[in-house]
Amino acid sequence: MRRLQRVIPVVLAAALAALVYAVASGITGSSPVNAKGLPDLRERVRVAAQGYDVTDIAHYHRRANQFMGECMRSAGFRYVAHTPPADPRLSLGLTEAQFSQRYGFGISTLFDHQPASGQRADPNLAVEALLDPAGQRAYAKARSTCEQRRDETVGDPPGVMRGPAAEGAELTRVSDRANADPRIAAAKDEYARCMTGKGFAARSGEDLSGPIHLQVEPYRQAFDTLLAEYTASGRDVAGLRVADVLDERQLARLRHIQQAELQAAAADGACGRWLYPVAQVVHREYLDRYLAGKD
């Protein structure tokens, strides 16, 4: 999972525009609804902006797994409860500063991380793999149907929003207006000057993280592919590490990327004092204005 706290200002851009675009169920009754029956967008944004913690996530997955198990059994298939790994920073119990020091942005440093809670890979891949081709097609169709019903009944994980494209465009517009505020432009200038002094050409954390994502993607894909293959064959993946996938040359390159990420994150942490507090205040203002119906 891509970490956003440093990469994009938190309040609106990270908390809303960058999310998979109905906040978890619970907004019903007198709340206005749109054509799809979802509560009014502003009400859903208001709930999403309140944040969430690991307890909220665990509660969601208990309900979601119960629903999926019952739905798949009614379709004649076995389903194994699956809880994806939580955000590593949350599961590791680290502060932002501690996480940054140890793992940078968490892009190249954690894709083979063994989570303390949650499952690395979906065990239902192995269940599906045991079926013949026709059975696999039927399983996939049943699972897709159950997942859609789950989303409609249980809702989505805390902090996740889903809705029509027009709603996503509306949130993007609010975020773009905040980003165009002169205060953020001035803050980015200060950030850039600070980063230049540390040997980096960047006006935001996104400028730093983007290239890292591109560089590490082939290694991530190779690891994820082997992880899926092991899971489908029923092999234990708990001990699988990136060294089991990459050759020595690739590992050396990855270590170089990891070191560069740690250095970039350290510079971002030092220079972020010029940008992130300002961006948070500005995005909060635009978000509050939007929620009040003034934007």
PDB file of C-alpha atoms in Angstrom:
ATOM      1  CA  MET A   1       0.000   0.000   0.000  1.00  0.00           C
ATOM      2  CA  ARG A   2       1.322   3.358  -0.946  1.00  0.00           C
ATOM      3  CA  ARG A   3       1.840   5.605   2.063  1.00  0.00           C
ATOM      4  CA  LEU A   4       0.398   9.069   1.577  1.00  0.00           C
ATOM      5  CA  GLN A   5       1.057  10.953   4.808  1.00  0.00           C
ATOM      6  CA  ARG A   6       4.287  12.522   3.580  1.00  0.00           C
ATOM      7  CA  VAL A   7       3.726  12.204  -0.121  1.00  0.00           C
ATOM      8  CA  ILE A   8       0.578  14.340  -0.376  1.00  0.00           C
ATOM      9  CA  PRO A   9      -0.812  16.883   2.099  1.00  0.00           C
ATOM     10  CA  VAL A  10      -3.012  14.924   4.448  1.00  0.00           C
ATOM     11  CA  VAL A  11      -6.353  16.573   4.941  1.00  0.00           C
ATOM     12  CA  LEU A  12      -7.958  16.783   1.512  1.00  0.00           C
ATOM     13  CA  ALA A  13      -5.564  15.541  -1.136  1.00  0.00           C
ATOM     14  CA  ALA A  14      -4.538  12.389   0.719  1.00  0.00           C
ATOM     15  CA  ALA A  15      -7.657  11.822   2.778  1.00  0.00           C
ATOM     16  CA  LEU A  16     -10.032  12.277  -0.137  1.00  0.00           C
ATOM     17  CA  ALA A  17      -8.793  12.805  -3.680  1.00  0.00           C
ATOM     18  CA  ALA A  18      -6.206  10.020  -3.506  1.00  0.00           C
ATOM     19  CA  LEU A  19      -8.559   7.450  -2.003  1.00  0.00           C
ATOM     20  CA  VAL A  20     -10.227   4.733  -4.029  1.00  0.00           C
ATOM     21  CA  TYR A  21     -13.262   6.595  -4.692  1.00  0.00           C
ATOM     22  CA  ALA A  22     -19.377   4.774   0.003  1.00  0.00           C
ATOM     23  CA  VAL A  23     -17.529   5.380   3.101  1.00  0.00           C
ATOM     24  CA  ALA A  24     -18.186   2.500   5.473  1.00  0.00           C
ATOM     25  CA  SER A  25     -21.851   1.950   6.122  1.00  0.00           C
ATOM     26  CA  GLY A  26     -23.602   3.750   8.891  1.00  0.00           C
ATOM     27  CA  ILE A  27     -24.852   6.932   7.212  1.00  0.00           C
ATOM     28  CA  THR A  28     -28.528   6.238   6.665  1.00  0.00           C
ATOM     29  CA  GLY A  29     -31.877   7.564   7.660  1.00  0.00           C
ATOM     30  CA  SER A  30     -32.433  11.256   7.021  1.00  0.00           C
ATOM     31  CA  SER A  31     -29.165  11.891   5.126  1.00  0.00           C
ATOM     32  CA  PRO A  32     -29.816  13.084   1.549  1.00  0.00           C
ATOM     33  CA  VAL A  33     -29.017  10.418  -1.021  1.00  0.00           C
ATOM     34  CA  ASN A  34     -27.928  10.523  -4.639  1.00  0.00           C
ATOM     35  CA  ALA A  35     -29.305   8.605  -7.622  1.00  0.00           C
ATOM     36  CA  LYS A  36     -27.385   5.465  -6.604  1.00  0.00           C
ATOM     37  CA  GLY A  37     -28.818   5.517  -3.096  1.00  0.00           C
ATOM     38  CA  LEU A  38     -25.563   6.651  -1.479  1.00  0.00           C
ATOM     39  CA  PRO A  39     -25.680   9.354   1.182  1.00  0.00           C
ATOM     40  CA  ASP A  40     -24.925  12.886   0.077  1.00  0.00           C
ATOM     41  CA  LEU A  41     -21.278  13.272  -0.936  1.00  0.00           C
ATOM     42  CA  ARG A  42     -20.602  16.031   1.578  1.00  0.00           C
ATOM     43  CA  GLU A  43     -21.903  13.815   4.381  1.00  0.00           C
ATOM     44  CA  ARG A  44     -19.672  10.943   3.289  1.00  0.00           C
ATOM     45  CA  VAL A  45     -16.674  13.250   3.049  1.00  0.00           C
ATOM     46  CA  ARG A  46     -17.433  14.584   6.533  1.00  0.00           C
ATOM     47  CA  VAL A  47     -17.347  11.041   7.922  1.00  0.00           C
ATOM     48  CA  ALA A  48     -14.197  10.077   5.986  1.00  0.00           C
ATOM     49  CA  ALA A  49     -12.342  13.160   7.236  1.00  0.00           C
ATOM     50  CA  GLN A  50     -12.775  11.978  10.829  1.00  0.00           C
ATOM     51  CA  GLY A  51     -10.128   9.321  10.209  1.00  0.00           C
ATOM     52  CA  TYR A  52      -9.935   5.735  11.418  1.00  0.00           C
ATOM     53  CA  ASP A  53      -7.681   3.334  13.310  1.00  0.00           C
ATOM     54  CA  VAL A  54      -6.776  -0.352  13.319  1.00  0.00           C
ATOM     55  CA  THR A  55      -9.832  -1.203  15.441  1.00  0.00           C
ATOM     56  CA  ASP A  56     -12.148   0.235  12.779  1.00  0.00           C
ATOM     57  CA  ILE A  57     -10.345  -1.767  10.100  1.00  0.00           C
ATOM     58  CA  ALA A  58     -10.522  -5.028  12.086  1.00  0.00           C
ATOM     59  CA  HIS A  59     -14.268  -4.499  12.704  1.00  0.00           C
ATOM     60  CA  TYR A  60     -14.871  -3.973   8.996  1.00  0.00           C
ATOM     61  CA  HIS A  61     -13.004  -7.136   7.991  1.00  0.00           C
ATOM     62  CA  ARG A  62     -14.872  -9.283  10.534  1.00  0.00           C
ATOM     63  CA  ARG A  63     -18.176  -8.204   8.995  1.00  0.00           C
ATOM     64  CA  ALA A  64     -16.896  -8.445   5.432  1.00  0.00           C
ATOM     65  CA  ASN A  65     -15.491 -11.962   5.900  1.00  0.00           C
ATOM     66  CA  GLN A  66     -18.696 -13.174   7.545  1.00  0.00           C
ATOM     67  CA  PHE A  67     -20.711 -11.859   4.607  1.00  0.00           C
ATOM     68  CA  MET A  68     -18.363 -13.361   1.996  1.00  0.00           C
ATOM     69  CA  GLY A  69     -18.343 -16.749   3.729  1.00  0.00           C
ATOM     70  CA  GLU A  70     -22.131 -16.952   3.807  1.00  0.00           C
ATOM     71  CA  CYS A  71     -22.514 -15.646   0.257  1.00  0.00           C
ATOM     72  CA  MET A  72     -19.961 -18.037  -1.250  1.00  0.00           C
ATOM     73  CA  ARG A  73     -21.404 -21.021   0.656  1.00  0.00           C
ATOM     74  CA  SER A  74     -24.837 -20.204  -0.756  1.00  0.00           C
ATOM     75  CA  ALA A  75     -23.231 -20.358  -4.223  1.00  0.00           C
ATOM     76  CA  GLY A  76     -21.725 -23.751  -3.418  1.00  0.00           C
ATOM     77  CA  PHE A  77     -18.118 -22.680  -2.868  1.00  0.00           C
ATOM     78  CA  ARG A  78     -15.675 -22.610   0.013  1.00  0.00           C
ATOM     79  CA  TYR A  79     -14.357 -19.236   1.165  1.00  0.00           C
ATOM     80  CA  VAL A  80     -11.463 -18.685   3.582  1.00  0.00           C
ATOM     81  CA  ALA A  81     -11.615 -15.543   5.710  1.00  0.00           C
ATOM     82  CA  HIS A  82      -9.029 -13.096   4.405  1.00  0.00           C
ATOM     83  CA  THR A  83      -7.737  -9.992   6.170  1.00  0.00           C
ATOM     84  CA  PRO A  84      -5.286  -7.977   4.054  1.00  0.00           C
ATOM     85  CA  PRO A  85      -2.286  -6.490   5.880  1.00  0.00           C
ATOM     86  CA  ALA A  86      -2.889  -3.121   7.526  1.00  0.00           C
ATOM     87  CA  ASP A  87      -0.878  -0.017   6.730  1.00  0.00           C
ATOM     88  CA  PRO A  88       2.607  -1.013   7.947  1.00  0.00           C
ATOM     89  CA  ARG A  89       2.984   2.140  10.037  1.00  0.00           C
ATOM     90  CA  LEU A  90      -0.235   1.342  11.899  1.00  0.00           C
ATOM     91  CA  SER A  91       0.567  -2.345  12.326  1.00  0.00           C
ATOM     92  CA  LEU A  92       4.128  -1.581  13.470  1.00  0.00           C
ATOM     93  CA  GLY A  93       2.906   1.028  15.951  1.00  0.00           C
ATOM     94  CA  LEU A  94       5.441   3.628  14.808  1.00  0.00           C
ATOM     95  CA  THR A  95       5.188   7.385  14.715  1.00  0.00           C
ATOM     96  CA  GLU A  96       5.635   9.149  11.377  1.00  0.00           C
ATOM     97  CA  ALA A  97       9.187  10.130  12.333  1.00  0.00           C
ATOM     98  CA  GLN A  98      10.098   6.615  13.465  1.00  0.00           C
ATOM     99  CA  PHE A  99       8.657   5.054  10.326  1.00  0.00           C
ATOM    100  CA  SER A 100      10.452   7.521   8.073  1.00  0.00           C
ATOM    101  CA  GLN A 101      13.782   6.892   9.759  1.00  0.00           C
ATOM    102  CA  ARG A 102      13.515   3.115   9.427  1.00  0.00           C
ATOM    103  CA  TYR A 103      11.612   2.678   6.173  1.00  0.00           C
ATOM    104  CA  GLY A 104      11.590   5.997   4.331  1.00  0.00           C
ATOM    105  CA  PHE A 105       8.320   6.276   2.445  1.00  0.00           C
ATOM    106  CA  GLY A 106       7.824   2.494   2.703  1.00  0.00           C
ATOM    107  CA  ILE A 107       7.941   2.036  -1.071  1.00  0.00           C
ATOM    108  CA  SER A 108      11.072  -0.002  -1.802  1.00  0.00           C
ATOM    109  CA  THR A 109      11.693  -1.029   1.798  1.00  0.00           C
ATOM    110  CA  LEU A 110       8.536  -2.935   2.707  1.00  0.00           C
ATOM    111  CA  PHE A 111       7.040  -4.778  -0.229  1.00  0.00           C
ATOM    112  CA  ASP A 112       8.168  -8.125   1.211  1.00  0.00           C
ATOM    113  CA  HIS A 113       7.215  -7.104   4.757  1.00  0.00           C
ATOM    114  CA  GLN A 114       5.697  -9.918   6.812  1.00  0.00           C
ATOM    115  CA  PRO A 115       2.776  -8.271   8.641  1.00  0.00           C
ATOM    116  CA  ALA A 116       2.151  -8.986  12.304  1.00  0.00           C
ATOM    117  CA  SER A 117      -1.571  -9.115  11.487  1.00  0.00           C
ATOM    118  CA  GLY A 118      -3.365  -9.791   8.251  1.00  0.00           C
ATOM    119  CA  GLN A 119      -2.450 -12.227   5.495  1.00  0.00           C
ATOM    120  CA  ARG A 120       0.165 -11.547   2.879  1.00  0.00           C
ATOM    121  CA  ALA A 121      -1.763 -13.240   0.103  1.00  0.00           C
ATOM    122  CA  ASP A 122      -5.386 -14.200  -0.392  1.00  0.00           C
ATOM    123  CA  PRO A 123      -5.776 -17.901   0.602  1.00  0.00           C
ATOM    124  CA  ASN A 124      -8.763 -18.177  -1.711  1.00  0.00           C
ATOM    125  CA  LEU A 125      -6.348 -18.219  -4.654  1.00  0.00           C
ATOM    126  CA  ALA A 126      -5.406 -21.724  -3.513  1.00  0.00           C
ATOM    127  CA  VAL A 127      -9.067 -22.685  -3.147  1.00  0.00           C
ATOM    128  CA  GLU A 128      -9.783 -21.549  -6.695  1.00  0.00           C
ATOM    129  CA  ALA A 129      -6.657 -23.226  -8.096  1.00  0.00           C
ATOM    130  CA  LEU A 130      -7.878 -26.654  -6.967  1.00  0.00           C
ATOM    131  CA  LEU A 131     -10.900 -26.409  -9.287  1.00  0.00           C
ATOM    132  CA  ASP A 132     -11.031 -27.437 -12.937  1.00  0.00           C
ATOM    133  CA  PRO A 133     -11.181 -24.630 -15.539  1.00  0.00           C
ATOM    134  CA  ALA A 134     -14.983 -24.545 -15.579  1.00  0.00           C
ATOM    135  CA  GLY A 135     -15.056 -24.519 -11.799  1.00  0.00           C
ATOM    136  CA  GLN A 136     -12.548 -21.675 -11.683  1.00  0.00           C
ATOM    137  CA  ARG A 137     -14.715 -19.588 -13.999  1.00  0.00           C
ATOM    138  CA  ALA A 138     -17.789 -20.304 -11.870  1.00  0.00           C
ATOM    139  CA  TYR A 139     -15.859 -19.508  -8.693  1.00  0.00           C
ATOM    140  CA  ALA A 140     -14.582 -16.215 -10.065  1.00  0.00           C
ATOM    141  CA  LYS A 141     -18.073 -15.207 -11.189  1.00  0.00           C
ATOM    142  CA  ALA A 142     -19.600 -16.106  -7.806  1.00  0.00           C
ATOM    143  CA  ARG A 143     -16.885 -14.250  -5.944  1.00  0.00           C
ATOM    144  CA  SER A 144     -17.304 -11.133  -8.066  1.00  0.00           C
ATOM    145  CA  THR A 145     -21.053 -11.183  -7.390  1.00  0.00           C
ATOM    146  CA  CYS A 146     -20.530 -11.693  -3.652  1.00  0.00           C
ATOM    147  CA  GLU A 147     -17.963  -8.898  -3.471  1.00  0.00           C
ATOM    148  CA  GLN A 148     -20.397  -6.513  -5.141  1.00  0.00           C
ATOM    149  CA  ARG A 149     -23.129  -7.503  -2.684  1.00  0.00           C
ATOM    150  CA  ARG A 150     -20.658  -7.157   0.195  1.00  0.00           C
ATOM    151  CA  ASP A 151     -19.824  -3.606  -0.843  1.00  0.00           C
ATOM    152  CA  GLU A 152     -23.513  -2.757  -1.021  1.00  0.00           C
ATOM    153  CA  THR A 153     -24.333  -4.407   2.328  1.00  0.00           C
ATOM    154  CA  VAL A 154     -21.263  -3.986   4.522  1.00  0.00           C
ATOM    155  CA  GLY A 155     -19.758  -0.937   2.880  1.00  0.00           C
ATOM    156  CA  ASP A 156     -16.108  -0.316   2.132  1.00  0.00           C
ATOM    157  CA  PRO A 157     -13.088  -0.293   4.445  1.00  0.00           C
ATOM    158  CA  PRO A 158     -12.744   2.794   6.657  1.00  0.00           C
ATOM    159  CA  GLY A 159     -11.278   5.694   4.747  1.00  0.00           C
ATOM    160  CA  VAL A 160     -12.267   4.301   1.362  1.00  0.00           C
ATOM    161  CA  MET A 161     -14.756   6.132  -0.811  1.00  0.00           C
ATOM    162  CA  ARG A 162     -16.492   4.825  -3.881  1.00  0.00           C
ATOM    163  CA  GLY A 163     -18.976   6.565  -6.121  1.00  0.00           C
ATOM    164  CA  PRO A 164     -19.807   7.970  -9.555  1.00  0.00           C
ATOM    165  CA  ALA A 165     -17.035   9.581 -11.588  1.00  0.00           C
ATOM    166  CA  ALA A 166     -18.749  12.951 -11.238  1.00  0.00           C
ATOM    167  CA  GLU A 167     -18.257  12.796  -7.472  1.00  0.00           C
ATOM    168  CA  GLY A 168     -14.572  12.051  -7.883  1.00  0.00           C
ATOM    169  CA  ALA A 169     -14.298  15.010 -10.227  1.00  0.00           C
ATOM    170  CA  GLU A 170     -16.021  17.208  -7.641  1.00  0.00           C
ATOM    171  CA  LEU A 171     -13.498  16.277  -4.953  1.00  0.00           C
ATOM    172  CA  THR A 172     -10.616  16.731  -7.360  1.00  0.00           C
ATOM    173  CA  ARG A 173     -11.884  20.215  -8.143  1.00  0.00           C
ATOM    174  CA  VAL A 174     -11.880  21.124  -4.444  1.00  0.00           C
ATOM    175  CA  SER A 175      -8.384  19.710  -4.024  1.00  0.00           C
ATOM    176  CA  ASP A 176      -7.112  21.530  -7.115  1.00  0.00           C
ATOM    177  CA  ARG A 177      -8.439  24.816  -5.781  1.00  0.00           C
ATOM    178  CA  ALA A 178      -6.599  24.284  -2.522  1.00  0.00           C
ATOM    179  CA  ASN A 179      -3.389  23.393  -4.324  1.00  0.00           C
ATOM    180  CA  ALA A 180      -3.662  26.570  -6.397  1.00  0.00           C
ATOM    181  CA  ASP A 181      -3.784  28.735  -3.267  1.00  0.00           C
ATOM    182  CA  PRO A 182      -0.829  31.188  -3.220  1.00  0.00           C
ATOM    183  CA  ARG A 183       0.082  30.082   0.289  1.00  0.00           C
ATOM    184  CA  ILE A 184       0.843  26.573  -0.937  1.00  0.00           C
ATOM    185  CA  ALA A 185       2.802  27.896  -3.903  1.00  0.00           C
ATOM    186  CA  ALA A 186       4.949  29.977  -1.542  1.00  0.00           C
ATOM    187  CA  ALA A 187       5.386  27.017   0.805  1.00  0.00           C
ATOM    188  CA  LYS A 188       6.488  24.827  -2.095  1.00  0.00           C
ATOM    189  CA  ASP A 189       9.074  27.437  -3.025  1.00  0.00           C
ATOM    190  CA  GLU A 190      10.515  27.307   0.491  1.00  0.00           C
ATOM    191  CA  TYR A 191      10.429  23.518   0.456  1.00  0.00           C
ATOM    192  CA  ALA A 192      12.203  23.423  -2.917  1.00  0.00           C
ATOM    193  CA  ARG A 193      14.954  25.762  -1.699  1.00  0.00           C
ATOM    194  CA  CYS A 194      15.481  23.590   1.352  1.00  0.00           C
ATOM    195  CA  MET A 195      15.564  20.410  -0.736  1.00  0.00           C
ATOM    196  CA  THR A 196      18.028  21.936  -3.195  1.00  0.00           C
ATOM    197  CA  GLY A 197      20.368  22.518  -0.294  1.00  0.00           C
ATOM    198  CA  LYS A 198      20.157  18.806   0.458  1.00  0.00           C
ATOM    199  CA  GLY A 199      20.804  17.768  -3.128  1.00  0.00           C
ATOM    200  CA  PHE A 200      17.241  17.118  -4.300  1.00  0.00           C
ATOM    201  CA  ALA A 201      15.147  18.834  -6.973  1.00  0.00           C
ATOM    202  CA  ALA A 202      11.608  18.560  -5.593  1.00  0.00           C
ATOM    203  CA  ARG A 203       8.652  20.803  -4.768  1.00  0.00           C
ATOM    204  CA  SER A 204       6.720  18.136  -2.842  1.00  0.00           C
ATOM    205  CA  GLY A 205       7.075  14.625  -1.483  1.00  0.00           C
ATOM    206  CA  GLU A 206       5.312  13.356  -4.602  1.00  0.00           C
ATOM    207  CA  ASP A 207       8.261  14.507  -6.690  1.00  0.00           C
ATOM    208  CA  LEU A 208      10.425  12.230  -4.568  1.00  0.00           C
ATOM    209  CA  SER A 209       8.159   9.189  -4.333  1.00  0.00           C
ATOM    210  CA  GLY A 210       7.079   8.998  -7.976  1.00  0.00           C
ATOM    211  CA  PRO A 211      10.469   7.928  -9.386  1.00  0.00           C
ATOM    212  CA  ILE A 212      10.949   5.445  -6.542  1.00  0.00           C
ATOM    213  CA  HIS A 213       7.656   3.749  -7.404  1.00  0.00           C
ATOM    214  CA  LEU A 214       8.727   3.453 -11.039  1.00  0.00           C
ATOM    215  CA  GLN A 215      12.161   2.060 -10.179  1.00  0.00           C
ATOM    216  CA  VAL A 216      10.887  -0.560  -7.775  1.00  0.00           C
ATOM    217  CA  GLU A 217       7.831  -1.692  -9.768  1.00  0.00           C
ATOM    218  CA  PRO A 218       9.587  -4.538 -11.699  1.00  0.00           C
ATOM    219  CA  TYR A 219      10.873  -5.995  -8.424  1.00  0.00           C
ATOM    220  CA  ARG A 220       7.481  -5.627  -6.762  1.00  0.00           C
ATOM    221  CA  GLN A 221       5.774  -7.360  -9.677  1.00  0.00           C
ATOM    222  CA  ALA A 222       8.261 -10.235  -9.573  1.00  0.00           C
ATOM    223  CA  PHE A 223       7.708 -10.689  -5.847  1.00  0.00           C
ATOM    224  CA  ASP A 224       3.921 -10.456  -6.095  1.00  0.00           C
ATOM    225  CA  THR A 225       3.879 -12.968  -8.963  1.00  0.00           C
ATOM    226  CA  LEU A 226       5.830 -15.554  -6.986  1.00  0.00           C
ATOM    227  CA  LEU A 227       3.720 -14.835  -3.907  1.00  0.00           C
ATOM    228  CA  ALA A 228       0.547 -15.556  -5.915  1.00  0.00           C
ATOM    229  CA  GLU A 229       2.050 -18.725  -7.380  1.00  0.00           C
ATOM    230  CA  TYR A 230       3.053 -20.026  -3.946  1.00  0.00           C
ATOM    231  CA  THR A 231      -0.361 -19.212  -2.524  1.00  0.00           C
ATOM    232  CA  ALA A 232      -2.215 -20.880  -5.403  1.00  0.00           C
ATOM    233  CA  SER A 233      -0.145 -24.044  -4.947  1.00  0.00           C
ATOM    234  CA  GLY A 234      -0.803 -24.118  -1.207  1.00  0.00           C
ATOM    235  CA  ARG A 235       2.777 -23.360  -0.198  1.00  0.00           C
ATOM    236  CA  ASP A 236       3.538 -21.393   2.963  1.00  0.00           C
ATOM    237  CA  VAL A 237       4.411 -17.812   2.051  1.00  0.00           C
ATOM    238  CA  ALA A 238       5.144 -16.538   5.558  1.00  0.00           C
ATOM    239  CA  GLY A 239       8.896 -16.751   5.061  1.00  0.00           C
ATOM    240  CA  LEU A 240       9.038 -15.550   1.453  1.00  0.00           C
ATOM    241  CA  ARG A 241      11.438 -12.639   1.056  1.00  0.00           C
ATOM    242  CA  VAL A 242      12.644 -10.554  -1.828  1.00  0.00           C
ATOM    243  CA  ALA A 243      15.994 -12.397  -1.749  1.00  0.00           C
ATOM    244  CA  ASP A 244      14.100 -15.539  -2.809  1.00  0.00           C
ATOM    245  CA  VAL A 245      12.966 -13.802  -5.991  1.00  0.00           C
ATOM    246  CA  LEU A 246      15.759 -11.510  -7.193  1.00  0.00           C
ATOM    247  CA  ASP A 247      19.272 -12.376  -8.283  1.00  0.00           C
ATOM    248  CA  GLU A 248      22.351 -10.730  -6.782  1.00  0.00           C
ATOM    249  CA  ARG A 249      22.501  -7.964  -9.367  1.00  0.00           C
ATOM    250  CA  GLN A 250      18.852  -7.096  -8.835  1.00  0.00           C
ATOM    251  CA  LEU A 251      19.264  -7.192  -5.056  1.00  0.00           C
ATOM    252  CA  ALA A 252      22.198  -4.812  -5.266  1.00  0.00           C
ATOM    253  CA  ARG A 253      20.132  -2.435  -7.378  1.00  0.00           C
ATOM    254  CA  LEU A 254      17.223  -2.683  -4.955  1.00  0.00           C
ATOM    255  CA  ARG A 255      19.479  -1.923  -1.996  1.00  0.00           C
ATOM    256  CA  HIS A 256      20.695   1.161  -3.842  1.00  0.00           C
ATOM    257  CA  ILE A 257      17.090   2.291  -4.398  1.00  0.00           C
ATOM    258  CA  GLN A 258      16.282   1.659  -0.743  1.00  0.00           C
ATOM    259  CA  GLN A 259      19.234   3.743   0.432  1.00  0.00           C
ATOM    260  CA  ALA A 260      18.219   6.562  -1.904  1.00  0.00           C
ATOM    261  CA  GLU A 261      14.655   6.380  -0.556  1.00  0.00           C
ATOM    262  CA  LEU A 262      15.841   6.667   3.042  1.00  0.00           C
ATOM    263  CA  GLN A 263      17.923   9.711   2.140  1.00  0.00           C
ATOM    264  CA  ALA A 264      15.030  11.315   0.254  1.00  0.00           C
ATOM    265  CA  ALA A 265      12.632  10.669   3.137  1.00  0.00           C
ATOM    266  CA  ALA A 266      15.104  12.180   5.618  1.00  0.00           C
ATOM    267  CA  ALA A 267      15.397  15.314   3.464  1.00  0.00           C
ATOM    268  CA  ASP A 268      11.617  15.466   3.079  1.00  0.00           C
ATOM    269  CA  GLY A 269      11.225  15.174   6.848  1.00  0.00           C
ATOM    270  CA  ALA A 270      13.599  18.076   7.412  1.00  0.00           C
ATOM    271  CA  CYS A 271      12.254  20.342   4.668  1.00  0.00           C
ATOM    272  CA  GLY A 272       8.633  19.365   5.139  1.00  0.00           C
ATOM    273  CA  ARG A 273       8.304  21.894   7.947  1.00  0.00           C
ATOM    274  CA  TRP A 274       8.087  24.563   5.237  1.00  0.00           C
ATOM    275  CA  LEU A 275       5.319  22.834   3.276  1.00  0.00           C
ATOM    276  CA  TYR A 276       3.201  20.293   5.118  1.00  0.00           C
ATOM    277  CA  PRO A 277       1.854  22.412   8.011  1.00  0.00           C
ATOM    278  CA  VAL A 278       0.829  25.119   5.534  1.00  0.00           C
ATOM    279  CA  ALA A 279      -0.716  22.618   3.126  1.00  0.00           C
ATOM    280  CA  GLN A 280      -2.653  20.999   5.948  1.00  0.00           C
ATOM    281  CA  VAL A 281      -4.133  24.320   7.080  1.00  0.00           C
ATOM    282  CA  VAL A 282      -5.031  25.393   3.536  1.00  0.00           C
ATOM    283  CA  HIS A 283      -6.599  22.066   2.567  1.00  0.00           C
ATOM    284  CA  ARG A 284      -8.564  22.068   5.823  1.00  0.00           C
ATOM    285  CA  GLU A 285      -9.936  25.520   4.992  1.00  0.00           C
ATOM    286  CA  TYR A 286     -11.070  24.449   1.532  1.00  0.00           C
ATOM    287  CA  LEU A 287     -12.520  21.217   2.893  1.00  0.00           C
ATOM    288  CA  ASP A 288     -14.477  23.062   5.598  1.00  0.00           C
ATOM    289  CA  ARG A 289     -15.741  25.523   3.019  1.00  0.00           C
ATOM    290  CA  TYR A 290     -16.868  22.670   0.808  1.00  0.00           C
ATOM    291  CA  LEU A 291     -18.592  20.830   3.653  1.00  0.00           C
ATOM    292  CA  ALA A 292     -20.404  24.044   4.584  1.00  0.00           C
ATOM    293  CA  GLY A 293     -21.745  24.269   1.023  1.00  0.00           C
ATOM    294  CA  LYS A 294     -19.798  27.433   0.274  1.00  0.00           C
ATOM    295  CA  ASP A 295     -17.724  25.961  -2.520  1.00  0.00           C
TER     296      ASP A 295
END
